[in-house]
mmCIF file of C-alpha atoms in Angstrom:
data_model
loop_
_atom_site.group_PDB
_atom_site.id
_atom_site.type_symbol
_atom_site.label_atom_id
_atom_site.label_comp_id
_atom_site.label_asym_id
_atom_site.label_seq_id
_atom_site.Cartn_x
_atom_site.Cartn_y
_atom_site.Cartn_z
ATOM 1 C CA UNK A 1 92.017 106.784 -214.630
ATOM 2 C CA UNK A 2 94.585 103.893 -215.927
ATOM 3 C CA UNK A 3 94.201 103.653 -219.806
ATOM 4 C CA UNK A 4 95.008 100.003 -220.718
ATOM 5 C CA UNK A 5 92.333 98.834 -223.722
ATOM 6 C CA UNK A 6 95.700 99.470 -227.052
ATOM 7 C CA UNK A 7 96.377 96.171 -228.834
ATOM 8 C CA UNK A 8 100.424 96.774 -228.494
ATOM 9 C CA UNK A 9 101.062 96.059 -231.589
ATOM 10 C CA UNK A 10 104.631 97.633 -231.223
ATOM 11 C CA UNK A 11 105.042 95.153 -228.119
ATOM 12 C CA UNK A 12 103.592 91.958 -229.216
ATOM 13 C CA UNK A 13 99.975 92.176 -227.293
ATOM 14 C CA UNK A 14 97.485 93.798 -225.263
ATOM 15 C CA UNK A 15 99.201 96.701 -222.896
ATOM 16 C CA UNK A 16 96.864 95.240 -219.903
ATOM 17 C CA UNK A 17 98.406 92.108 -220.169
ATOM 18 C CA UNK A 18 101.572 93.217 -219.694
ATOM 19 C CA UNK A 19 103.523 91.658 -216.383
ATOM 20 C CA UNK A 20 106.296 92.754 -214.409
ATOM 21 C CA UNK A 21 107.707 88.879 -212.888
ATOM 22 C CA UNK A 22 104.433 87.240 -212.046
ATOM 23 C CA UNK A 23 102.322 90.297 -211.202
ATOM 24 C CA UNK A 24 99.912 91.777 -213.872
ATOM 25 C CA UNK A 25 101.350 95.374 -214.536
ATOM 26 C CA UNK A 26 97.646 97.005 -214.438
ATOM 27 C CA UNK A 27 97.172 95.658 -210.949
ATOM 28 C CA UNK A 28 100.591 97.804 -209.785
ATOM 29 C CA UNK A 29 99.355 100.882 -211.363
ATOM 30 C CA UNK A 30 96.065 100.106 -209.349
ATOM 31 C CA UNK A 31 98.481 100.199 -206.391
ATOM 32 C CA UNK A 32 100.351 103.323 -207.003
ATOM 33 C CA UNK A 33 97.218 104.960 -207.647
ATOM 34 C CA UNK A 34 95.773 104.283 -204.289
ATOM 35 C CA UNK A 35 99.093 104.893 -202.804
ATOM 36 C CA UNK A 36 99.022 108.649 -204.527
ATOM 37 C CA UNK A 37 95.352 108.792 -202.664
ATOM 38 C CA UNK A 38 93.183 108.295 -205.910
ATOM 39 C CA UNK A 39 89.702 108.023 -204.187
ATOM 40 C CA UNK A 40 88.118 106.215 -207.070
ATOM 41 C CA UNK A 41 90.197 104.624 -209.368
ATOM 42 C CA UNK A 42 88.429 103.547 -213.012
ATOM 43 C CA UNK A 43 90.431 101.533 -215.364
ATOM 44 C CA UNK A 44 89.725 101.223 -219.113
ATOM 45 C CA UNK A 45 90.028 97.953 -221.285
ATOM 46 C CA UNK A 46 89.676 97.537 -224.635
ATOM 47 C CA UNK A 47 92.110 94.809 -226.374
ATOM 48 C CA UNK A 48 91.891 91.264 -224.709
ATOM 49 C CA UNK A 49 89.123 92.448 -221.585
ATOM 50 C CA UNK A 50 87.890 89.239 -221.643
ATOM 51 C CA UNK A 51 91.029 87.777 -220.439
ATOM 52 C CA UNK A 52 92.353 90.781 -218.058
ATOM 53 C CA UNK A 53 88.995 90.096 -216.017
ATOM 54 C CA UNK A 54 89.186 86.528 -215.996
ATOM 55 C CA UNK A 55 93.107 86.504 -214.743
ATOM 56 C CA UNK A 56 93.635 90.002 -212.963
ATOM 57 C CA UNK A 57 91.964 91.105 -209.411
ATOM 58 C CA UNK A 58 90.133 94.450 -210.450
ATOM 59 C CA UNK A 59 88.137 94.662 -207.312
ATOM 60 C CA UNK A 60 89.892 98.009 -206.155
ATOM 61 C CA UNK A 61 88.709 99.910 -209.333
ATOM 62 C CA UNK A 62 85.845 100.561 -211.277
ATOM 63 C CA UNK A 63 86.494 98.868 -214.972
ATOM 64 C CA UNK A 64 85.234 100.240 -218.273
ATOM 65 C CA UNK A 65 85.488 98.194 -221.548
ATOM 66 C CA UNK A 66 85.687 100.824 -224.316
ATOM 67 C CA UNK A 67 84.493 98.482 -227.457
ATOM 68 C CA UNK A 68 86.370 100.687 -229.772
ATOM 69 C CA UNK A 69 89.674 100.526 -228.791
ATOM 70 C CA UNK A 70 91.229 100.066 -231.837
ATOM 71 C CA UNK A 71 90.302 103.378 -232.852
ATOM 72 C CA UNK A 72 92.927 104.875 -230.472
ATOM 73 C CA UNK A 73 93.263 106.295 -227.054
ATOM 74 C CA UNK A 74 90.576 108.959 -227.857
ATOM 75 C CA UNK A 75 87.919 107.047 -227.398
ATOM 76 C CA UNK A 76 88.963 105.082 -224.452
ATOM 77 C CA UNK A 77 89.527 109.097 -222.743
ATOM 78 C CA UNK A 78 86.185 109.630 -223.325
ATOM 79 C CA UNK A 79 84.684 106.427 -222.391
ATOM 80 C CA UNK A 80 87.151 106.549 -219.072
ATOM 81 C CA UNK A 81 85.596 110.409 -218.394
ATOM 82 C CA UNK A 82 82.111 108.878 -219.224
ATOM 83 C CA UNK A 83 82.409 106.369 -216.042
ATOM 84 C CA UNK A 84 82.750 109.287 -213.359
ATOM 85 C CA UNK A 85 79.631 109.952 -212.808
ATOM 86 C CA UNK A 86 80.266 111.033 -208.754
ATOM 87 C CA UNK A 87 79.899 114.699 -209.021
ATOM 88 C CA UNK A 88 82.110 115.926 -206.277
ATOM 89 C CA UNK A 89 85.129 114.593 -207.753
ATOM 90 C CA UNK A 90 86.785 117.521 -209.127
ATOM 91 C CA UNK A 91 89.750 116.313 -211.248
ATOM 92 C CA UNK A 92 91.064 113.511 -212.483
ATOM 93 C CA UNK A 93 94.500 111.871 -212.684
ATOM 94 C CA UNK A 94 95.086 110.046 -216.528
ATOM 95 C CA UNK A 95 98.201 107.147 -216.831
ATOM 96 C CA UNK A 96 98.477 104.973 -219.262
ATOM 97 C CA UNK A 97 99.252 101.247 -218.132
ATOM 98 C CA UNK A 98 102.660 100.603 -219.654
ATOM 99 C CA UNK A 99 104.709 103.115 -217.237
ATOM 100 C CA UNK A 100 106.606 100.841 -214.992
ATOM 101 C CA UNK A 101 108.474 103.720 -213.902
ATOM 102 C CA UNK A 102 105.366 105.880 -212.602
ATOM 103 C CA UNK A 103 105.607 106.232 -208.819
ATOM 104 C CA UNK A 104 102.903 107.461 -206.241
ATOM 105 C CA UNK A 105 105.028 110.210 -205.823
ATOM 106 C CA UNK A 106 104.536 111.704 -209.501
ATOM 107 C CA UNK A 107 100.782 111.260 -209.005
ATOM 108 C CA UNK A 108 101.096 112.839 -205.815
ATOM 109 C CA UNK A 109 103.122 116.130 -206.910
ATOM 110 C CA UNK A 110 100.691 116.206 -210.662
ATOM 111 C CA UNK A 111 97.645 116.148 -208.143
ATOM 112 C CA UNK A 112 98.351 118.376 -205.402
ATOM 113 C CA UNK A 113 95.850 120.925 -206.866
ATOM 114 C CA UNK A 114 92.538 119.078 -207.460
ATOM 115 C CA UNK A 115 90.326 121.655 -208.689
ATOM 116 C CA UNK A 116 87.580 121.704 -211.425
ATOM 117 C CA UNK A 117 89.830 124.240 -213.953
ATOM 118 C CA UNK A 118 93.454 122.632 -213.562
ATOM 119 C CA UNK A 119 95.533 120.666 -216.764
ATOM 120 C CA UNK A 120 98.569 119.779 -214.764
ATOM 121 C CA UNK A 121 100.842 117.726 -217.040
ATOM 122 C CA UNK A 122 104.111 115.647 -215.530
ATOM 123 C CA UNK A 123 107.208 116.892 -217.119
ATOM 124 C CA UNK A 124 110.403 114.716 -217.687
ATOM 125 C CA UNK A 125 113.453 116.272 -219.421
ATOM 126 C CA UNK A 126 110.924 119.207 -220.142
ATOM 127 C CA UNK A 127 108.954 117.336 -221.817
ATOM 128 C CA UNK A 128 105.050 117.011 -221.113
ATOM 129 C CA UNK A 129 104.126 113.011 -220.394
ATOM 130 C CA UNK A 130 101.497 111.163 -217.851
ATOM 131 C CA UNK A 131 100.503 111.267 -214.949
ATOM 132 C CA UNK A 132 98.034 114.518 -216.320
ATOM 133 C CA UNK A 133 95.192 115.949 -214.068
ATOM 134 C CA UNK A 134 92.373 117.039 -215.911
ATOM 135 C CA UNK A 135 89.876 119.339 -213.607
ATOM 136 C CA UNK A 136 86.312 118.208 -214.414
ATOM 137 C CA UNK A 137 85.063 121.855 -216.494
ATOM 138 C CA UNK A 138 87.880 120.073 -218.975
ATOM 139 C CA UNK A 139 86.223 116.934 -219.528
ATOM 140 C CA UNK A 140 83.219 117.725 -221.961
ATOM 141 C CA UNK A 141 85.990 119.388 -224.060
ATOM 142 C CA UNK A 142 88.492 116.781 -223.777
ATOM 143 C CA UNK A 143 86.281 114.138 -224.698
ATOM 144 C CA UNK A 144 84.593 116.209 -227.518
ATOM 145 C CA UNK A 145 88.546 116.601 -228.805
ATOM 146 C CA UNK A 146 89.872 113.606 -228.039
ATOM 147 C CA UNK A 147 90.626 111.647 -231.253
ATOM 148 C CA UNK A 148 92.587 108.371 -232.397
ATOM 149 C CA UNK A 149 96.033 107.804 -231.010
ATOM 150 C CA UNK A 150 96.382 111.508 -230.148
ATOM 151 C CA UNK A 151 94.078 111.503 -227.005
ATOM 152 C CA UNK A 152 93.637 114.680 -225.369
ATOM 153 C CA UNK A 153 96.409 116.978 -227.045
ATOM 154 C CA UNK A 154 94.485 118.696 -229.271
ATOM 155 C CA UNK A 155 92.524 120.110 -226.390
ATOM 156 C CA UNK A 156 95.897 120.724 -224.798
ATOM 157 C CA UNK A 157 97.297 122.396 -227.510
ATOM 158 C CA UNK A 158 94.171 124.574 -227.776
ATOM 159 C CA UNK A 159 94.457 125.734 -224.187
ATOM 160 C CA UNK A 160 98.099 125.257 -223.299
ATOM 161 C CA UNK A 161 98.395 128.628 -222.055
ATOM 162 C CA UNK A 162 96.546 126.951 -218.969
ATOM 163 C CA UNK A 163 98.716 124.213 -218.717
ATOM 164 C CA UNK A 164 100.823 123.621 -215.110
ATOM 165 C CA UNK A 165 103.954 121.686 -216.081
ATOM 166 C CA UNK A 166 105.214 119.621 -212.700
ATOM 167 C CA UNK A 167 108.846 118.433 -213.500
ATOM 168 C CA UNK A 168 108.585 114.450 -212.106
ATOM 169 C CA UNK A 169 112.120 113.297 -213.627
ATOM 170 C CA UNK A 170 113.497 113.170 -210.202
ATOM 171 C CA UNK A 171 110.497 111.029 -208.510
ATOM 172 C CA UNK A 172 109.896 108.670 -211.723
ATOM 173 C CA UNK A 173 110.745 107.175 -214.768
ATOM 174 C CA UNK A 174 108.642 108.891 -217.671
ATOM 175 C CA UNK A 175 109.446 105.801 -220.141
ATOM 176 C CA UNK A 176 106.382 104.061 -221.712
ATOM 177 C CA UNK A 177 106.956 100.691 -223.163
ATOM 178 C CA UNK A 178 106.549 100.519 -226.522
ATOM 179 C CA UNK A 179 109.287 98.290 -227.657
ATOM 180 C CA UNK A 180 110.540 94.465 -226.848
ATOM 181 C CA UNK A 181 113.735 95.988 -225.555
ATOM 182 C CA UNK A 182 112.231 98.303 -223.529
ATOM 183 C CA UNK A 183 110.006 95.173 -222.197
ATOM 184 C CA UNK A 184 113.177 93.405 -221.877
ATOM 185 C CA UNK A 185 115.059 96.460 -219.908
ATOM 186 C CA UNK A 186 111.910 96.530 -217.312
ATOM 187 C CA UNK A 187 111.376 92.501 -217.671
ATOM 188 C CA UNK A 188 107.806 92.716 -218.308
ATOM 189 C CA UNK A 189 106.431 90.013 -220.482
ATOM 190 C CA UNK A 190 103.047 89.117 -221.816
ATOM 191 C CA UNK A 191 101.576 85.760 -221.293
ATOM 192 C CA UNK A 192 100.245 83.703 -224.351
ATOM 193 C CA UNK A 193 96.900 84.687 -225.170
ATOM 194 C CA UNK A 194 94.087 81.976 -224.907
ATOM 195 C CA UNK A 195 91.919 81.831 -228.555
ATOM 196 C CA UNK A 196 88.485 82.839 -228.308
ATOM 197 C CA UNK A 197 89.229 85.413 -225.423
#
C-alpha cells in the first residue's frame, strides 16, 4: 500500500505529484514495490487525484481516492486497508510516497514473514520508520485506531510488545521529504498545478 493523498504543505504541493527528473515519484514506488514482489499493489490519493490520474500511468496498481485526506494519514490507512478485499492476502506492506530512498530491498527484508499476526516495522538509526507490514488480524484494529496525522501508532504503541524491528539503514535511505531542501538534496520537484484539478 503506497500512501500518497497529504497536501504537502511543508513541501509546496501534493506528495503524489512529487517527481524525481521527469518521472512521477509514485510511479517509482509502484516499481520498487513490484520489484520487492508486492502481488497487489493499491495506492491511495487524496490531494490533487484528479491530476495524478490524468498525468501518471497507474495501471500496475489498484488506486483508492480517500475524499478526506486532509484529515490526515488515518483515514487514508483505513481507506487503503478498506480496498483489499482478496482474502488470501495475509499482510500488507505500508510506504508513504515521499521516500526516494526506499529500495526493494527494505520491502523485501520488512516482508519476509507474511503472516496474518506480524507488525514488522523498518528500523533506521534504531528508529521505527516505513516500509511496515501489517498482518491482516491487525487491520480492523489499525483502522479503528488510526487517527489524523498519527496513522497507525496508536495501535502500535498499544501492542508494541509484538512489534519485529528489521534494521534497513544499510539497504535504504529512511528520509521522507518534508522540506524544499530535502526536495532539493533528492531533486524532486513538483510541477505547477492546473486550476480546477
Amino acid at each position: 500500500m503506497i500512501i500518497a493523498a497529504g497536501g504537502g504543505r511543508r513541501i509546496g504541493g501534493p506528495e503524489a505529484l512529487l517527481h524525481q527528473g521527469k518521472k512521477p515519484l509514485v510511479s517509482q514506488m509502484i516499481d520498487t514495490m513490484a520489484e520487492a514482489g508486492c502481488v497487489e499493489v493499491v495506492v491511495v490519493l487524496g490531494a490533487a487525484a484528479d491530476q495524478v490520474r490524468q498525468t501518471t500511468d497507474l495501471t500496475a496498481a489498484t488506486v483508492v481516492v480517500n475524499r478526506a485526506w486532509g484529515t490526515g494519514v488515518g483515514s487514508s490507512i483505513r481507506a487503503g486497508l478498506a480496498a483489499l478485499t482478496d482474502e488470501t492476502i495475509e499482510a500488507v506492506v505500508v510506504v508513504p510516497v515521499d521516500m526516494p530512498g526506499l529500495t526493494a530491498a527494505a520491502i523485501r527484508r520488512v516482508a519476509a514473514l507474511p503472516y496474518p499476526d506480524v507488525l514488522v516495522c523498518a528500523t533506521y538509526d534504531g528508529l521505527r520508520g516505513y516500509p511496515m507490514l501489517f498482518g491482516r488480524r491487525h487491520w480492523s484494529g489499525i483502522a479503528t485506531l488510526a487517527s489524523a496525522d498519527v496513522g497507525a501508532r496508536p495501535y502500535l504503541l498499544a501492542h508494541k510488545d509484538q512489534i519485529v524491528d528489521i534494521a534497513c539503514d544499510s539497504v535504504a535511505d529512511g528520509s521522507r521529504i518534508d522540506s524544499p531542501e530535502l526536495m532539493a538534496l533528492y531533486g524532486l520537484s513538483i510541477p505547477e498545478q492546473r486550476v480546477g484539478v
